[in-house]
Tab-separated table of C-alpha atoms and ligand atoms in Angstrom:
chain	number	residue	atom	x	y	z
A	125	MET	CA	21.296	17.810	6.809
A	126	THR	CA	24.042	19.684	4.936
A	127	GLU	CA	24.823	16.500	2.499
A	128	SER	CA	22.122	15.156	0.083
A	129	PRO	CA	20.728	11.646	0.891
A	130	GLY	CA	22.637	8.636	-0.966
A	131	THR	CA	26.095	10.863	-0.373
A	132	GLY	CA	27.131	8.547	3.017
A	133	THR	CA	26.248	11.411	5.213
A	134	SER	CA	25.515	10.356	9.089
A	135	ALA	CA	23.197	12.953	9.410
A	136	ALA	CA	19.596	12.421	10.490
A	137	LEU	CA	17.176	12.594	7.038
A	138	ARG	CA	15.033	15.347	7.504
A	139	VAL	CA	11.357	14.156	6.661
A	140	GLY	CA	8.057	15.955	5.742
A	141	VAL	CA	5.056	14.914	6.025
A	142	ILE	CA	2.090	15.437	3.733
A	143	GLY	CA	-1.280	14.722	5.195
A	144	VAL	CA	-2.282	15.036	8.544
A	145	GLY	CA	-5.161	12.395	8.684
A	146	MET	CA	-5.054	9.349	10.488
A	147	MET	CA	-2.152	7.618	8.872
A	148	GLY	CA	-0.116	10.996	8.113
A	149	ALA	CA	-0.387	11.561	11.760
A	150	ASP	CA	0.657	7.934	12.603
A	151	HIS	CA	3.684	8.359	10.145
A	152	ALA	CA	4.502	11.410	11.775
A	153	GLN	CA	4.640	9.735	15.578
A	154	ARG	CA	6.489	6.927	14.264
A	155	LEU	CA	9.048	9.488	12.648
A	156	ALA	CA	9.531	11.345	15.946
A	157	GLY	CA	9.801	8.705	18.254
A	158	ARG	CA	10.321	5.178	16.881
A	159	VAL	CA	12.168	5.607	13.391
A	160	GLY	CA	16.272	5.856	13.645
A	161	ASN	CA	18.249	8.074	11.609
A	162	ALA	CA	15.353	10.433	10.999
A	163	ARG	CA	13.629	13.924	12.180
A	164	LEU	CA	10.188	14.992	11.777
A	165	ALA	CA	11.065	18.085	10.151
A	166	ALA	CA	7.613	19.670	8.505
A	167	VAL	CA	3.857	18.823	7.673
A	168	ALA	CA	1.406	19.937	5.349
A	169	ASP	CA	-2.031	19.796	5.117
A	170	PRO	CA	-4.747	21.839	3.033
A	171	ASP	CA	-6.202	22.384	6.797
A	172	ARG	CA	-3.269	24.558	8.124
A	173	ASP	CA	-5.057	24.618	11.642
A	174	ARG	CA	-4.918	20.471	11.471
A	175	ALA	CA	-1.110	20.794	10.570
A	176	ARG	CA	-0.417	23.229	13.144
A	177	GLU	CA	-2.423	20.658	15.797
A	178	LEU	CA	-0.063	17.946	14.962
A	179	ALA	CA	2.937	19.974	14.600
A	180	GLU	CA	2.598	21.074	18.215
A	181	ARG	CA	2.842	17.617	19.515
A	182	PHE	CA	6.432	17.632	18.499
A	183	THR	CA	9.285	20.141	18.894
A	184	ASP	CA	10.598	22.158	15.702
A	185	VAL	CA	8.206	20.933	12.914
A	186	ALA	CA	7.532	23.521	10.058
A	187	VAL	CA	3.970	23.946	8.885
A	188	PHE	CA	3.008	24.155	5.742
A	189	ALA	CA	-0.532	24.699	4.085
A	190	ASP	CA	0.728	24.156	0.622
A	191	PRO	CA	2.457	20.213	0.167
A	192	LEU	CA	4.172	21.440	-2.950
A	193	GLU	CA	6.247	23.930	-0.724
A	194	LEU	CA	7.112	21.226	1.910
A	195	ILE	CA	8.773	19.125	-1.161
A	196	SER	CA	10.449	22.209	-2.034
A	197	ASP	CA	11.828	23.069	1.124
A	198	ASP	CA	15.496	23.011	1.436
A	199	ASP	CA	15.207	21.989	4.969
A	200	VAL	CA	13.344	18.604	3.982
A	201	ASP	CA	15.370	16.002	2.372
A	202	ALA	CA	12.361	13.199	2.079
A	203	VAL	CA	8.818	13.260	2.332
A	204	VAL	CA	5.839	10.705	3.138
A	205	ILE	CA	2.670	11.258	1.031
A	206	ALA	CA	-0.238	10.342	3.174
A	207	SER	CA	-2.432	12.698	1.105
A	208	PRO	CA	-5.612	11.374	-0.344
A	209	GLY	CA	-5.216	9.361	-3.494
A	210	PHE	CA	-6.188	11.951	-6.010
A	211	VAL	CA	-3.319	14.408	-5.130
A	212	HIS	CA	-0.616	11.705	-5.106
A	213	GLU	CA	0.256	12.280	-8.722
A	214	GLU	CA	1.199	15.984	-8.501
A	215	GLN	CA	3.041	15.307	-5.249
A	216	VAL	CA	5.332	12.496	-6.433
A	217	LEU	CA	5.798	14.269	-9.713
A	218	ALA	CA	7.271	17.203	-7.617
A	219	CYS	CA	9.481	14.623	-5.203
A	220	ILE	CA	10.971	13.477	-8.384
A	221	ALA	CA	11.379	16.595	-9.996
A	222	ALA	CA	12.916	17.691	-6.769
A	223	GLY	CA	14.979	14.857	-6.754
A	224	LYS	CA	13.689	13.823	-3.218
A	225	HIS	CA	12.966	10.472	-1.970
A	226	ALA	CA	9.596	9.740	-1.161
A	227	LEU	CA	7.150	7.137	0.435
A	228	CYS	CA	3.630	7.297	-1.206
A	229	GLU	CA	0.685	5.489	0.712
A	230	LYS	CA	-1.442	3.320	-1.388
A	231	PRO	CA	-2.855	3.683	-3.921
A	232	LEU	CA	-0.013	5.367	-5.975
A	233	THR	CA	-2.731	7.271	-8.017
A	234	MET	CA	-6.603	6.895	-9.011
A	235	ASP	CA	-5.546	5.403	-12.328
A	236	ALA	CA	-3.261	3.150	-14.368
A	237	ASP	CA	-2.469	6.198	-16.688
A	238	SER	CA	-1.219	8.497	-14.296
A	239	SER	CA	0.152	5.626	-12.316
A	240	LEU	CA	2.356	4.586	-15.745
A	241	ARG	CA	3.535	8.483	-15.954
A	242	LEU	CA	5.084	8.236	-12.319
A	243	VAL	CA	6.820	5.324	-13.422
A	244	LYS	CA	8.025	6.881	-16.915
A	245	ALA	CA	8.991	10.120	-15.075
A	246	GLU	CA	11.340	8.486	-12.515
A	247	ARG	CA	13.000	6.538	-14.796
A	248	ALA	CA	13.446	9.361	-17.315
A	249	GLY	CA	14.977	10.848	-13.752
A	250	GLY	CA	17.555	8.145	-13.994
A	251	ARG	CA	17.299	6.877	-10.316
A	252	PRO	CA	14.905	4.839	-8.127
A	253	LEU	CA	13.146	7.603	-5.812
A	254	VAL	CA	9.538	6.182	-4.941
A	255	GLN	CA	8.632	3.696	-2.501
A	256	VAL	CA	4.934	2.483	-2.382
A	257	GLY	CA	3.329	1.934	0.958
A	258	PHE	CA	2.495	-1.484	0.753
A	259	MET	CA	3.322	-2.263	4.424
A	260	ARG	CA	2.342	-6.166	4.530
A	261	ARG	CA	5.815	-6.871	2.539
A	262	PHE	CA	7.600	-5.660	5.997
A	263	ASP	CA	4.960	-7.771	8.194
A	264	PRO	CA	7.097	-10.234	9.914
A	265	ASP	CA	4.752	-12.883	9.297
A	266	TYR	CA	4.413	-12.327	5.375
A	267	ALA	CA	7.940	-11.747	4.916
A	268	ALA	CA	8.622	-15.247	6.611
A	269	MET	CA	5.835	-16.573	4.114
A	270	HIS	CA	7.451	-14.781	1.074
A	271	ALA	CA	10.693	-16.156	2.067
A	272	MET	CA	9.710	-19.845	2.559
A	273	LEU	CA	7.623	-19.658	-0.640
A	274	GLY	CA	10.727	-18.239	-2.437
A	275	SER	CA	12.986	-21.309	-0.941
A	276	GLY	CA	11.249	-23.403	-3.071
A	277	ASP	CA	10.907	-26.058	0.136
A	278	LEU	CA	7.082	-26.031	-0.548
A	279	GLY	CA	7.259	-26.353	-4.034
A	280	ARG	CA	5.280	-24.251	-6.230
A	281	LEU	CA	3.038	-21.926	-5.514
A	282	LEU	CA	-0.589	-22.555	-6.529
A	283	LEU	CA	-3.359	-21.095	-4.896
A	284	VAL	CA	-3.831	-18.212	-2.380
A	285	HIS	CA	-6.378	-17.454	-0.177
A	286	ASN	CA	-6.957	-13.867	1.275
A	287	VAL	CA	-9.222	-12.651	4.246
A	288	HIS	CA	-9.303	-8.733	4.477
A	289	ARG	CA	-11.738	-7.334	7.248
A	290	ASN	CA	-12.352	-4.087	8.624
A	291	LYS	CA	-14.214	-3.779	11.861
A	292	THR	CA	-15.786	-0.394	10.237
A	293	VAL	CA	-15.180	2.215	7.545
A	294	PRO	CA	-16.417	5.935	7.335
A	295	ASP	CA	-19.716	6.331	6.092
A	296	THR	CA	-18.292	7.899	3.218
A	297	PHE	CA	-16.400	4.393	1.974
A	298	ARG	CA	-18.075	3.327	-1.364
A	299	SER	CA	-18.157	0.126	-3.347
A	300	GLU	CA	-15.284	1.644	-5.413
A	301	MET	CA	-12.896	2.555	-2.347
A	302	ILE	CA	-13.457	-1.422	-1.223
A	303	VAL	CA	-11.180	-2.254	-4.447
A	304	ARG	CA	-8.813	0.937	-4.448
A	305	ASP	CA	-8.177	1.239	-0.830
A	306	SER	CA	-8.577	-2.264	0.500
A	307	LEU	CA	-8.289	-4.907	-1.988
A	308	VAL	CA	-5.198	-3.030	-3.585
A	309	HIS	CA	-2.989	-4.501	-0.592
A	310	GLU	CA	-3.833	-8.267	-1.381
A	311	VAL	CA	-3.376	-7.583	-5.234
A	312	ASP	CA	-0.050	-6.587	-3.702
A	313	VAL	CA	0.529	-9.464	-1.935
A	314	CYS	CA	-0.226	-11.629	-4.523
A	315	ARG	CA	1.884	-10.214	-7.037
A	316	TRP	CA	4.557	-10.219	-4.319
A	317	LEU	CA	4.183	-14.135	-3.362
A	318	PHE	CA	3.692	-15.352	-6.781
A	319	GLY	CA	6.553	-13.401	-8.153
A	320	GLU	CA	4.331	-12.906	-11.267
A	321	GLU	CA	1.582	-10.393	-12.510
A	322	ILE	CA	-2.414	-10.573	-12.266
A	323	THR	CA	-3.666	-11.022	-15.795
A	324	GLU	CA	-7.286	-11.212	-15.053
A	325	ILE	CA	-9.658	-10.332	-12.167
A	326	THR	CA	-13.228	-11.072	-11.170
A	327	VAL	CA	-14.843	-8.995	-8.361
A	328	HIS	CA	-17.942	-10.788	-7.272
A	329	SER	CA	-20.923	-9.141	-5.370
A	330	PRO	CA	-22.673	-11.161	-2.622
A	331	ALA	CA	-25.694	-9.926	-1.098
A	332	PRO	CA	-24.517	-7.084	1.099
A	333	THR	CA	-24.626	-6.937	4.699
A	334	GLY	CA	-27.760	-4.535	6.135
A	335	SER	CA	-25.042	-2.505	7.970
A	336	VAL	CA	-24.070	-0.243	4.978
A	337	ALA	CA	-25.673	2.383	2.765
A	338	ASP	CA	-28.190	1.130	-0.366
A	339	GLY	CA	-26.062	0.219	-3.358
A	340	VAL	CA	-22.663	-0.307	-1.071
A	341	VAL	CA	-21.261	-3.589	-1.912
A	342	ASP	CA	-19.962	-5.140	1.024
A	343	PRO	CA	-18.242	-7.682	1.657
A	344	GLN	CA	-16.936	-8.392	-2.324
A	345	VAL	CA	-14.932	-11.647	-3.463
A	346	ALA	CA	-12.061	-10.841	-5.653
A	347	VAL	CA	-10.730	-13.688	-7.859
A	348	PHE	CA	-7.122	-13.249	-9.487
A	349	ARG	CA	-5.821	-15.385	-12.161
A	350	MET	CA	-1.719	-15.280	-12.086
A	351	ALA	CA	0.412	-15.174	-15.470
A	352	GLY	CA	1.630	-18.840	-14.786
A	353	GLY	CA	-1.884	-20.009	-14.406
A	354	GLY	CA	-2.063	-19.717	-10.307
A	355	MET	CA	-5.210	-18.290	-8.843
A	356	ALA	CA	-6.070	-16.237	-5.707
A	357	THR	CA	-9.185	-15.377	-3.831
A	358	THR	CA	-10.019	-12.388	-1.504
A	359	GLU	CA	-12.974	-11.881	0.881
A	360	VAL	CA	-12.965	-7.946	1.342
A	361	PHE	CA	-15.880	-7.067	3.974
A	362	VAL	CA	-15.055	-3.658	5.431
A	363	THR	CA	-18.137	-3.707	7.918
A	364	CYS	CA	-17.762	-6.792	9.839
A	365	GLY	CA	-18.289	-5.269	12.906
A	366	VAL	CA	-15.684	-7.892	14.734
A	367	GLY	CA	-12.234	-6.168	14.339
A	368	TYR	CA	-9.109	-6.005	11.854
A	369	GLU	CA	-8.955	-9.448	10.592
A	370	VAL	CA	-6.081	-9.968	7.742
A	371	ARG	CA	-5.216	-13.719	6.867
A	372	CYS	CA	-3.462	-15.187	3.845
A	373	GLU	CA	-2.949	-18.637	3.305
A	374	ALA	CA	-0.891	-19.919	0.584
A	375	SER	CA	-1.253	-23.575	-0.836
A	376	ALA	CA	1.880	-25.140	-2.822
A	377	GLU	CA	2.722	-28.051	-4.098
A	378	ARG	CA	4.106	-29.507	-0.911
A	379	GLY	CA	2.731	-27.774	2.033
A	380	ASN	CA	0.898	-24.877	2.693
A	381	ALA	CA	1.008	-21.591	5.001
A	382	THR	CA	-1.019	-19.233	6.715
A	383	VAL	CA	-0.505	-15.875	8.081
A	384	GLY	CA	-3.080	-14.229	10.609
A	385	LEU	CA	-4.346	-16.595	12.646
A	386	GLY	CA	-3.812	-14.468	15.469
A	387	SER	CA	-0.826	-14.193	18.223
A	388	GLY	CA	-0.215	-12.845	21.119
A	389	VAL	CA	-1.609	-13.945	24.751
A	390	PHE	CA	-4.461	-16.366	24.851
A	391	VAL	CA	-6.662	-15.658	28.339
A	392	ARG	CA	-9.154	-17.371	29.946
A	393	ALA	CA	-11.244	-14.809	31.799
A	394	ALA	CA	-14.476	-13.060	32.487
A	395	ASN	CA	-16.424	-15.536	30.534
A	396	ARG	CA	-13.872	-15.149	27.655
A	397	TRP	CA	-11.612	-17.503	26.018
A	398	GLY	CA	-9.115	-16.759	23.590
A	399	GLY	CA	-7.063	-13.761	22.088
A	400	THR	CA	-7.753	-10.422	20.791
A	401	ILE	CA	-8.391	-8.572	17.760
A	402	ALA	CA	-6.982	-5.114	16.889
A	403	ASP	CA	-9.656	-2.826	16.066
A	404	ASP	CA	-7.536	-1.398	13.079
A	405	PHE	CA	-4.684	-1.730	10.980
A	406	ARG	CA	-2.608	0.812	12.555
A	407	VAL	CA	-2.595	-1.651	15.549
A	408	ARG	CA	-2.515	-5.116	13.507
A	409	PHE	CA	0.498	-3.653	11.184
A	410	ALA	CA	2.276	-1.251	13.838
A	411	THR	CA	5.390	-3.390	13.506
A	412	ALA	CA	4.909	-3.608	9.706
A	413	TYR	CA	4.832	0.306	9.414
A	414	ASP	CA	7.541	0.593	11.879
A	415	ALA	CA	9.582	-1.579	9.416
A	416	GLU	CA	8.534	-0.008	6.594
A	417	VAL	CA	9.184	3.384	7.478
A	418	GLN	CA	12.718	2.417	8.980
A	419	ALA	CA	13.612	0.512	5.633
A	420	TRP	CA	12.590	3.490	3.659
A	421	VAL	CA	14.419	5.985	5.828
A	422	ASP	CA	17.557	3.637	5.610
A	423	ALA	CA	17.389	3.038	1.652
A	424	SER	CA	16.795	6.956	1.114
A	425	ARG	CA	19.861	7.730	3.003
A	426	ARG	CA	21.824	5.325	0.717
A	427	GLY	CA	19.905	6.454	-2.267
A	428	GLU	CA	18.121	3.648	-2.838
A	429	VAL	CA	14.758	2.426	-3.044
A	430	VAL	CA	13.221	-0.864	-0.956
A	431	GLY	CA	9.935	-2.472	-0.952
A	432	ALA	CA	7.377	-1.521	-3.792
A	433	THR	CA	8.482	0.256	-6.571
A	434	THR	CA	6.427	2.890	-8.955
A	435	TRP	CA	6.091	-0.267	-11.239
A	436	ASP	CA	4.269	-2.101	-8.685
A	437	GLY	CA	2.107	0.557	-7.534
A	438	TYR	CA	1.172	0.970	-11.360
A	439	ALA	CA	0.384	-2.576	-11.552
A	440	ALA	CA	-1.601	-2.351	-8.277
A	441	THR	CA	-3.551	0.452	-9.800
A	442	ALA	CA	-4.077	-1.341	-13.235
A	443	VAL	CA	-5.479	-4.387	-11.626
A	444	CYS	CA	-7.872	-2.391	-9.543
A	445	GLU	CA	-8.958	-0.389	-12.558
A	446	ALA	CA	-10.051	-3.686	-14.157
A	447	GLY	CA	-11.396	-4.672	-10.978
A	448	LEU	CA	-13.701	-1.691	-10.958
A	449	ARG	CA	-15.072	-2.286	-14.426
A	450	SER	CA	-15.639	-6.179	-13.103
A	451	LEU	CA	-17.414	-4.840	-10.216
A	452	GLU	CA	-19.676	-2.877	-12.455
A	453	THR	CA	-20.301	-5.439	-14.811
A	454	GLY	CA	-20.045	-8.799	-13.056
A	455	VAL	CA	-17.576	-9.980	-15.741
A	456	PRO	CA	-13.877	-10.910	-15.725
A	457	PHE	CA	-11.761	-8.236	-17.091
A	458	SER	CA	-8.031	-8.548	-18.267
A	459	VAL	CA	-5.196	-7.017	-17.220
A	460	LEU	CA	-2.723	-5.607	-20.012
A	461	LEU	CA	0.235	-3.743	-18.420
A	462	ALA	CA	2.247	-1.185	-20.793
A	463	ALA	CA	5.695	-2.661	-21.987
A	464	THR	CA	8.813	-2.267	-19.611
A	465	ASP	CA	11.258	-0.040	-20.935
A	466	PRO	CA	14.343	-1.795	-21.681
A	467	ALA	CA	16.370	0.975	-21.235
A	468	GLY	CA	14.356	2.239	-17.627
A	469	LEU	CA	15.257	1.180	-14.431
A	470	PRO	CA	14.638	-2.386	-13.510
A	471	THR	CA	11.266	-3.393	-12.435
A	472	ALA	CA	10.704	-5.457	-9.191
A	473	THR	CA	8.456	-8.014	-11.309
A	474	PRO	CA	8.536	-8.286	-14.604
A	475	SER	CA	5.418	-7.586	-16.784
A	476	ALA	CA	3.316	-10.702	-17.302
A	477	ARG	CA	1.720	-10.038	-20.331
A	478	PRO	CA	3.592	-6.866	-21.901
A	479	ASP	CA	1.838	-4.916	-24.706
A	480	LYS	CA	2.894	-2.151	-26.084
A	481	SER	CA	-0.193	0.007	-25.606
A	482	PRO	CA	-0.536	1.528	-22.177
A	483	ALA	CA	-2.380	-0.141	-19.277
A	484	ARG	CA	-5.736	-0.512	-19.971
A	485	SER	CA	-8.455	-3.316	-19.543
A	486	ARG	CA	-11.094	-5.099	-21.661
A	487	PRO	CA	-13.742	-8.033	-20.582
B	252	ISE	C1	-7.026	1.511	4.655
B	252	ISE	O1	-6.993	2.675	3.803
B	252	ISE	C2	-6.030	0.592	4.679
B	252	ISE	O2	-4.877	0.703	4.222
B	252	ISE	C3	-6.340	-0.474	5.374
B	252	ISE	O3	-4.903	-1.409	5.337
B	252	ISE	C4	-7.270	-1.333	4.908
B	252	ISE	O4	-7.398	-2.502	5.493
B	252	ISE	C5	-8.531	-0.488	4.800
B	252	ISE	O5	-9.537	-1.296	4.169
B	252	ISE	C6	-8.536	0.830	3.999
B	252	ISE	O6	-9.557	1.473	3.983
């Protein structure tokens, strides 16, 4: 592409993907085959052999071992960051410094302070560049529920109940990851559905399943208090053994709505009666991921950001940080967000309890 994104050019956006694990490979595949106006131009991973292996599945894809080299490469217009969360800060900052659009997988970073640094860096740059990968916002059913609640037809939203179950996770998965990598999705869903910040979180530790290592708390039950007084509950159970089950039920003044009761074909055959459950999130949310990446490509070419912003990523990280303290201590923690900068870029959701101090939590 000879012109930079956002200048109305018709050339395809040349996208680099950082991280060639499950999610990076999935995004590479979608960029190479299913997303319009984009081209998979490069992949990067410290494990160069794995990066090469992925690149060889497509044509004309450059390979980098150093993600920062991919970001600064002149033949890369925009970047999908699917690396582990602890390297996101450095990579997102490099994208902002290079003026390149980024789609960063969740969590935005590992703690609220570093996420806030990204909010500030993006604002200092003067233009929105970063979308955070909260794909539920692009799932047709979640989007329809959001629109229905937004229309006001059901009255004021009072309660949300989420279920988030994974069939299984790698053995390395620990209690903290259930909060940071899994619950973080429902943190975003609740902020988005209520249009308010979460002001308090409690993470309860019920008796654990026998299928996890000693000391791992699975399942967990999280309770959020919203700025307007509403509440939300979430069961996260990452080794449920059944399949990838995600549900969200919203209870409003004049009705309720549920997403995730199952769809598709209902079968009676071979002693089986009913539908099927996807094994993992790449299948359940395939349509959402496609729509999310297409929306990101289209917005990047216009020089805009859609979906979750760095502020949303920061707020979600701050809630999870408080959630981790609650998980450790068993008591509720308040979420105090940094004040929004009135001179900065608009945020998608205003801070519920502005405080002059940086993001922090307290019991
Ligand atoms: C994973 O990282 C995801 O993002 C999935 O959506 C989530 O369901 C899973 O629990 C996480 O490990």
